[in-house]
Amino acid sequence: FVQCTGLCKTYTVGGEQVRALDHVSLTVERGDFIAICGPSGSGKSTLANVIGGLDQPDSGSVVVDGVDLARAKDAELSAYRNSHIGFVFQSFNLQSHETALENVISPLVVGGVGKKRTRRAKGMRALERVGLADRAGHKPTQLSGGQRQRVAIARALVNNPALIIADEPTGNLDSHRGAEVMAELERLNREGITLVIITHDQAVAARAGRVLTIKDGTITETRGRA
Amino acid sequence: FVQCTGLCKTYTVGGEQVRALDHVSLTVERGDFIAICGPSGSGKSTLANVIGGLDQPDSGSVVVDGVDLARAKDAELSAYRNSHIGFVFQSFNLQSHETALENVISPLVVGGVGKKRTRRAKGMRALERVGLADRAGHKPTQLSGGQRQRVAIARALVNNPALIIADEPTGNLDSHRGAEVMAELERLNREGITLVIITHDQAVAARAGRVLTIKDGTITETRGRA
Ligand SMILES: Nc1ncnc2c1ncn2[C@@H]1O[C@H](COP(=O)(O)OP(=O)(O)OP(=O)(O)O)[C@@H](O)[C@H]1O
Ligand SMILES: Nc1ncnc2c1ncn2[C@@H]1O[C@H](COP(=O)(O)OP(=O)(O)OP(=O)(O)O)[C@@H](O)[C@H]1O
Ligand SMILES: [Mg+2]
Ligand SMILES: [Mg+2]
């Protein structure tokens, strides 16, 4: 379902080179639940962004659901991503002038999905699933850190994506809320949705079918069904 | 050292009231290390901001190191806060146009502390303590999530504050880096610095001398030396 081959990405700052991805290859089968772990700064978010089509590698290829992300044209890639990939950003990336509900339904608005009433209903359901129905009208500045994180998660779910990429989805949540979110993601996985979760939380990694460890931009270990 | 009495803070959004703080009282002795835990949305960050003088309660009082934060004039409060309180924000609050080093030394620049060369040396030492000496020239957009978190931590340490308030300081860190950060904070605590740490991480709370649990804006439990 996701096939990465020889991904390389290097940043240059002040004359110094940072190898964020150094020949990374990995395969994710449809319906897999994989966790990606590793030290701070090891390349996890960079890898997540490349798999999600949000960033381009310097070399190597990424094929998601048969779509070669490097070959796809911008508009085509953007439309594919909007309808097929749910992405939870490590820093949430919410629109500060929009309410929680408006933020959650933005993939539906962008994709022109359904009528306004249908979109709002879907958005409220997604908010209920993360325990935030009573915060639908709050803007991000009127939400706690963990509530913003959950709005980002709800937004990733609203379009029933085939692939969910979640970058540190429980970092601002207490263990109870974190377990709720993971139960929701695992339920979707059992229904066939492919899950790629970047996490520092060993409790989350323990629930994955396979755990990849990345260090200095290379995958150093794979545990679980290989 | 920190005395809070009857703190209340209510937000109103779309006609609905949210009681973020509901008659909160607590005492922190000089040199204490206390952890504040509780569910997402329970009022922890609101409490941290009020103790740190960054936000005002609707009623109740906060006295830090003999300074009544409600009575203090703006400029006086701002100067006191800059030199005596190190604050680590849940969402980091870094300046995106400045480098990691410039972000770290901003409390020294604001306070007019020392010469430029001294400030840069202090800033580099603070970055070393969080393992980021080799990222001094990177701007926040050129850093990973956990690296930004560590820059926010280094900034809180650079001025040798008497009180450190850290809101979820390890949420984006792997367990190794998280333990490094906690070891650093505990070392400062042993030297007499007062620590107030908001955390969802039970491993962090376990190291505190006292753990306060907050739920729906009220303190429901206190464990440890009371
Ligand atoms: N500016 C605001 N306007 C309206 N409601 C607000 C505002 N700021 C915070 N709130 C609400 O107040 C409550 C407490 O927020 P706070 O940020 O203190 O929670 P928290 O305990 O830090 O949560 P988390 O663990 O998720 O960071 C939340 O329910 C939040 O929705
Ligand atoms: N735009 C950029 N310019 C320069 N260096 C960058 C840039 N973006 C990321 N980096 C560097 O690339 C490395 C990998 O970053 P990445 O965000 O993928 O790490 P990560 O594994 O997600 O870390 P964390 O667990 O802290 O979130 C880091 O060392 C970071 O400093
Ligand atoms: Mg990251
Ligand atoms: Mg908070």
XYZ file of C-alpha atoms and ligand atoms in Angstrom:
516
model
C 0.000 0.000 0.000
C 2.906 2.328 0.843
C 6.256 1.593 -0.793
C 9.257 3.800 -0.021
C 12.558 3.072 -1.748
C 15.908 4.696 -1.038
C 14.552 7.960 0.334
C 17.173 10.642 0.915
C 16.660 14.183 2.172
C 19.401 16.552 3.267
C 19.026 20.062 4.666
C 21.789 22.665 4.535
C 21.942 25.321 7.239
C 24.816 27.761 7.563
C 27.053 25.611 5.430
C 26.407 22.474 7.500
C 24.552 19.446 6.155
C 21.864 17.579 8.080
C 20.942 14.154 6.681
C 17.307 13.958 7.785
C 16.649 10.831 5.665
C 19.532 8.577 4.603
C 18.447 5.810 2.187
C 15.172 4.888 3.878
C 13.129 2.037 2.436
C 9.980 0.553 3.904
C 6.826 -1.262 2.915
C 3.387 -0.913 4.505
C 0.704 -3.381 3.468
C -2.918 -2.263 3.199
C -4.514 -2.526 6.626
C -1.206 -2.566 8.529
C -0.706 -0.686 11.762
C 2.925 0.370 12.031
C 4.634 2.564 14.618
C 7.752 4.628 13.914
C 9.923 5.398 16.943
C 13.316 6.985 17.482
C 15.148 9.792 19.248
C 14.181 13.453 18.915
C 15.615 14.765 15.650
C 16.061 11.337 14.052
C 13.911 11.980 10.947
C 10.434 10.695 11.883
C 8.423 13.806 10.943
C 10.445 14.215 7.757
C 9.585 10.625 6.808
C 5.915 11.119 7.717
C 5.710 14.260 5.560
C 7.288 12.486 2.584
C 4.940 9.480 2.864
C 1.992 11.870 3.120
C 3.064 13.745 -0.003
C 3.587 16.970 1.980
C 7.294 17.087 1.246
C 9.537 15.778 -1.522
C 12.672 13.685 -0.987
C 15.900 14.636 -2.797
C 16.023 11.132 -4.237
C 14.203 7.832 -3.895
C 10.548 7.055 -4.566
C 7.265 6.948 -2.648
C 4.275 5.087 -4.034
C 0.997 5.279 -2.074
C -1.987 3.224 -3.230
C -0.426 2.953 -6.684
C 0.173 6.710 -6.951
C 3.795 7.710 -7.527
C 3.918 10.872 -5.422
C 6.912 12.284 -7.291
C 5.231 11.956 -10.705
C 1.793 13.221 -9.657
C 0.975 16.797 -10.648
C 0.407 19.285 -7.821
C -3.376 19.607 -8.158
C -3.806 15.867 -8.617
C -1.590 15.089 -5.613
C -3.375 17.628 -3.471
C -6.800 16.191 -4.359
C -5.616 12.633 -3.731
C -4.126 13.579 -0.399
C -7.234 15.454 0.692
C -9.555 12.521 0.084
C -7.356 9.523 0.852
C -4.863 10.521 3.532
C -5.674 11.791 7.007
C -2.652 13.574 8.486
C -2.233 14.553 12.136
C 0.602 17.097 12.427
C 2.992 17.150 15.385
C 2.238 20.871 15.780
C -1.448 20.483 14.828
C -1.515 23.164 12.044
C -5.009 24.435 12.888
C -6.479 27.597 11.355
C -6.567 30.124 14.196
C -9.444 32.174 12.762
C -11.728 29.124 12.444
C -13.669 27.237 15.094
C -12.910 23.646 16.061
C -15.813 22.446 13.885
C -14.698 24.523 10.898
C -11.181 23.182 11.269
C -12.441 19.604 11.402
C -14.589 19.893 8.263
C -12.008 21.732 6.153
C -11.020 18.555 4.185
C -14.706 18.135 3.288
C -15.024 21.795 2.250
C -11.864 21.585 0.146
C -13.085 18.368 -1.472
C -16.573 19.786 -2.084
C -18.062 16.831 -0.216
C -21.828 16.875 0.354
C -24.013 19.765 1.462
C -23.194 22.160 4.280
C -25.550 20.353 6.659
C -23.980 16.956 5.903
C -20.493 18.337 6.451
C -21.397 19.860 9.797
C -23.011 16.583 10.888
C -19.890 14.624 9.919
C -17.728 17.193 11.693
C -19.764 16.942 14.916
C -19.516 13.143 14.817
C -15.738 13.358 14.433
C -15.582 15.781 17.381
C -17.714 13.431 19.492
C -15.280 10.603 18.795
C -12.492 12.612 20.426
C -14.685 13.932 23.255
C -14.948 17.527 22.005
C -18.566 17.989 20.944
C -18.924 20.703 23.602
C -15.996 22.693 22.170
C -17.210 22.850 18.560
C -17.533 26.643 18.596
C -14.199 27.386 20.282
C -11.300 28.738 18.241
C -7.849 27.166 18.771
C -6.789 29.976 21.155
C -9.821 29.063 23.272
C -8.756 25.433 23.587
C -6.236 23.615 25.754
C -3.163 21.985 24.174
C -4.658 18.516 24.326
C -7.960 19.790 22.917
C -6.135 21.302 19.906
C -4.401 17.980 19.421
C -7.755 16.203 19.408
C -9.202 18.682 16.888
C -6.238 17.837 14.609
C -7.035 14.144 15.058
C -10.757 14.615 14.343
C -9.880 16.523 11.154
C -7.762 13.565 9.982
C -10.692 11.175 10.460
C -13.581 13.185 8.990
C -13.036 12.169 5.358
C -12.824 8.415 6.039
C -9.295 8.250 4.639
C -7.655 5.011 3.462
C -4.403 5.934 5.217
C -3.934 7.790 8.503
C -0.494 9.212 9.296
C -0.387 10.526 12.868
C 2.724 12.360 14.087
C 2.870 12.104 17.906
C -0.947 12.041 18.337
C -0.923 11.574 22.129
C 1.929 13.885 23.214
C -0.409 16.385 24.910
C -2.972 13.941 26.250
C -3.366 12.298 29.641
C -3.231 8.520 29.596
C -7.036 8.174 29.657
C -7.629 10.441 26.641
C -4.588 8.929 24.910
C -6.065 5.452 25.310
C -9.421 6.722 23.961
C -7.733 8.120 20.861
C -5.749 4.903 20.308
C -8.895 2.779 20.745
C -10.575 4.900 18.061
C -7.612 4.551 15.671
C -7.386 0.799 16.284
C -11.108 0.437 15.581
C -10.558 2.126 12.213
C -7.580 -0.154 11.586
C -9.741 -3.233 12.182
C -12.145 -1.829 9.559
C -9.254 -1.828 7.090
C -7.708 1.634 7.389
C -3.914 1.666 7.198
C -2.237 3.342 10.202
C 1.242 4.866 10.385
C 1.848 6.335 13.839
C 4.964 8.279 14.815
C 5.247 8.044 18.576
C 7.536 8.467 21.568
C 4.951 6.654 23.718
C 5.933 3.037 24.291
C 2.345 2.227 25.262
C 1.235 3.280 21.771
C 4.091 1.464 20.002
C 3.251 -1.704 21.905
C -0.153 -1.861 20.173
C 1.269 -1.716 16.659
C 1.667 -4.791 14.473
C 5.182 -3.667 13.572
C 7.584 -1.115 15.079
C 10.289 0.599 12.996
C 13.070 2.431 14.810
C 14.813 5.309 13.055
C 18.077 6.905 14.162
C 20.075 9.614 12.321
C 17.832 9.243 9.280
C 18.148 5.478 8.849
C 15.915 2.619 9.930
C 17.903 0.626 12.449
C 15.425 -1.976 13.623
C 12.094 -3.587 12.816
C 10.124 -5.511 15.419
C 6.907 -7.460 15.049
C 5.576 -9.161 11.919
C 8.235 -8.269 9.346
C 7.301 30.870 47.988
C 4.141 30.619 45.844
C 0.809 31.214 47.590
C -2.433 30.949 45.581
C -5.726 31.625 47.337
C -9.209 31.113 45.924
C -8.266 31.500 42.258
C -11.235 31.691 39.897
C -11.191 32.140 36.131
C -14.154 31.711 33.826
C -14.225 32.018 30.043
C -17.364 32.782 28.070
C -17.682 31.469 24.512
C -20.893 31.759 22.514
C -22.958 32.342 25.611
C -21.555 29.298 27.426
C -19.368 29.534 30.511
C -16.223 27.462 31.037
C -14.914 27.405 34.624
C -11.199 26.947 33.920
C -10.250 27.626 37.577
C -12.812 27.138 40.352
C -11.533 28.293 43.755
C -8.000 26.948 43.503
C -5.673 27.373 46.472
C -2.181 25.963 46.802
C 1.113 26.608 48.521
C 4.597 25.916 47.151
C 7.536 26.233 49.544
C 10.868 27.545 48.278
C 12.844 24.640 46.838
C 9.795 22.380 46.380
C 9.338 20.208 43.314
C 5.625 19.821 42.629
C 3.862 18.161 39.704
C 0.386 19.137 38.512
C -1.557 16.408 36.692
C -5.086 16.016 35.404
C -7.174 15.337 32.308
C -6.861 17.347 29.107
C -8.830 20.571 29.537
C -8.867 20.463 33.349
C -7.191 23.867 33.915
C -3.471 23.056 34.281
C -2.125 25.546 31.731
C -4.505 28.232 32.981
C -3.155 27.695 36.512
C 0.444 27.713 35.280
C -0.102 31.003 33.422
C -1.667 32.629 36.483
C 1.164 31.507 38.786
C 3.681 32.772 36.250
C 1.989 36.178 36.081
C 1.142 35.701 32.376
C -2.598 35.772 32.983
C -4.860 37.311 35.612
C -7.525 35.416 37.546
C -11.043 36.890 37.839
C -10.724 36.668 41.627
C -8.346 35.269 44.228
C -4.715 36.161 44.809
C -1.280 34.968 43.727
C 1.814 35.905 45.688
C 5.204 34.787 44.314
C 8.352 35.448 46.342
C 6.506 38.143 48.291
C 5.262 39.874 45.118
C 1.482 40.203 44.850
C 1.054 39.655 41.119
C -2.326 41.423 41.005
C -0.983 44.606 42.633
C 2.299 44.764 40.680
C 2.405 47.313 37.840
C 2.859 45.939 34.324
C 6.468 47.004 33.793
C 7.471 45.909 37.278
C 5.744 42.528 36.891
C 7.283 41.999 33.491
C 10.777 42.740 34.797
C 10.290 40.488 37.817
C 9.003 37.667 35.655
C 11.867 37.997 33.181
C 14.571 37.695 35.821
C 12.998 35.365 38.378
C 10.669 32.992 36.560
C 11.615 30.570 33.800
C 8.503 29.502 31.870
C 8.318 26.595 29.411
C 5.151 26.939 27.318
C 3.106 23.931 26.208
C 3.267 25.286 22.643
C 6.850 26.589 23.028
C 6.176 30.199 21.875
C 9.470 30.581 20.000
C 10.225 33.534 17.718
C 10.187 32.093 14.192
C 12.500 34.711 12.698
C 15.230 34.099 15.316
C 17.720 31.255 15.624
C 17.694 28.736 18.463
C 20.503 30.659 20.195
C 18.751 34.020 19.788
C 15.557 32.510 21.190
C 17.408 31.094 24.173
C 19.133 34.369 25.094
C 16.080 36.607 24.669
C 15.444 36.819 28.466
C 19.031 38.094 28.851
C 18.619 40.609 26.022
C 15.327 41.875 27.477
C 16.888 42.156 30.925
C 19.990 43.888 29.572
C 22.154 41.229 31.210
C 25.906 41.367 30.516
C 27.674 41.977 27.232
C 26.768 40.344 23.925
C 29.644 37.867 24.229
C 28.593 36.824 27.753
C 25.000 36.327 26.659
C 25.996 34.154 23.723
C 28.236 32.054 25.993
C 25.394 31.571 28.489
C 23.036 30.717 25.639
C 25.415 28.084 24.221
C 25.795 26.525 27.666
C 22.010 26.310 28.050
C 21.748 24.692 24.605
C 24.458 22.177 25.534
C 22.480 21.186 28.612
C 19.575 20.119 26.395
C 21.812 18.524 23.749
C 21.326 21.194 21.063
C 24.695 22.952 20.749
C 24.866 21.794 17.104
C 21.504 23.423 16.279
C 22.300 26.911 17.617
C 21.991 28.527 14.190
C 18.762 26.787 13.140
C 15.478 28.698 13.135
C 12.409 26.981 14.655
C 11.141 25.873 11.216
C 14.496 24.112 10.767
C 14.096 22.119 13.975
C 12.160 18.983 14.885
C 9.255 19.197 17.356
C 11.332 17.835 20.218
C 14.197 20.187 19.365
C 11.842 23.192 19.551
C 10.644 21.919 22.915
C 14.234 21.742 24.148
C 14.962 25.277 22.904
C 11.967 26.463 24.973
C 13.412 24.618 27.976
C 16.902 26.087 27.493
C 15.388 29.578 27.299
C 13.691 29.017 30.675
C 17.019 28.069 32.284
C 19.357 30.717 30.858
C 18.609 33.436 33.421
C 19.105 31.199 36.487
C 15.526 31.779 37.627
C 14.332 31.176 41.192
C 11.160 29.459 39.942
C 10.745 27.250 36.877
C 7.214 26.575 35.618
C 7.264 23.932 32.867
C 4.030 23.098 31.028
C 4.329 19.561 29.570
C 8.128 19.796 29.034
C 8.585 16.216 27.757
C 5.514 15.766 25.517
C 7.567 15.710 22.312
C 10.625 13.898 23.630
C 11.643 10.245 23.530
C 12.131 8.652 26.939
C 15.922 9.096 26.812
C 15.817 12.843 26.069
C 12.913 13.229 28.501
C 14.980 11.638 31.266
C 17.918 13.941 30.386
C 15.702 17.016 30.685
C 14.246 15.821 34.010
C 17.723 15.060 35.377
C 18.736 18.618 34.510
C 15.652 20.112 36.185
C 16.110 17.937 39.283
C 19.742 19.023 39.520
C 18.578 22.656 39.570
C 15.966 21.747 42.195
C 18.657 20.256 44.422
C 20.507 23.584 44.112
C 17.415 25.316 45.524
C 15.363 26.260 42.464
C 11.609 25.806 42.906
C 9.997 23.561 40.259
C 6.349 23.465 39.180
C 5.873 20.906 36.402
C 2.595 20.337 34.565
C 2.744 16.852 33.133
C 0.741 13.989 31.665
C 3.797 11.735 32.054
C 3.510 9.520 35.133
C 7.257 8.920 35.043
C 7.808 12.654 35.528
C 5.131 12.991 38.234
C 6.688 10.086 40.127
C 9.864 12.118 40.689
C 8.087 15.089 42.262
C 7.988 15.671 45.999
C 4.253 16.353 45.773
C 1.626 15.696 43.076
C -1.524 17.824 42.750
C -4.366 16.517 40.610
C -6.744 19.012 39.023
C -10.090 18.163 37.454
C -12.691 20.603 36.054
C -10.768 23.535 37.506
C -10.488 22.275 41.078
C -7.710 20.473 42.914
C -9.063 17.049 43.775
C -6.064 15.320 45.314
C -2.616 15.912 46.765
C -0.090 13.113 47.103
C 3.346 13.167 48.653
C 4.598 15.402 51.439
C 1.595 17.670 52.026
N -9.389 31.662 25.896
C -10.263 30.698 26.226
N -11.586 30.843 25.958
C -12.459 29.876 26.283
N -12.147 28.713 26.886
C -10.860 28.509 27.169
C -9.847 29.462 26.851
N -8.643 28.967 27.243
C -8.898 27.757 27.788
N -10.219 27.475 27.739
C -10.882 26.283 28.266
O -10.507 26.189 29.646
C -10.266 24.820 29.990
C -8.890 24.677 30.637
O -7.886 24.940 29.693
P -6.354 24.612 30.034
O -5.548 25.041 28.835
O -5.964 25.192 31.329
O -6.364 23.009 30.153
P -5.176 21.974 30.417
O -5.449 21.287 31.699
O -3.859 22.673 30.291
O -5.353 20.921 29.247
P -4.282 20.070 28.377
O -3.844 18.954 29.253
O -5.106 19.610 27.223
O -3.178 20.987 27.987
C -10.401 23.984 28.712
O -11.606 23.243 28.771
C -10.437 25.012 27.591
O -11.351 24.646 26.557
N 13.910 22.786 7.345
C 14.957 22.225 7.963
N 16.193 22.746 7.814
C 17.253 22.201 8.436
N 17.213 21.124 9.239
C 16.001 20.568 9.435
C 14.821 21.075 8.825
N 13.768 20.321 9.212
C 14.271 19.368 10.032
N 15.615 19.513 10.169
C 16.525 18.646 10.932
O 16.303 17.323 10.448
C 16.338 16.380 11.525
C 15.081 15.526 11.493
O 13.955 16.308 11.804
P 12.550 15.619 12.113
O 11.563 16.722 12.347
O 12.209 14.632 11.050
O 12.854 14.828 13.459
P 11.890 13.958 14.393
O 12.406 12.557 14.413
O 10.465 14.139 13.986
O 12.116 14.583 15.828
P 11.104 14.822 17.087
O 10.947 13.489 17.745
O 11.880 15.786 17.933
O 9.830 15.379 16.565
C 16.474 17.195 12.818
O 17.791 17.027 13.330
C 16.218 18.633 12.410
O 17.068 19.558 13.090
Mg 8.833 15.051 14.860
Mg -2.319 22.534 28.928
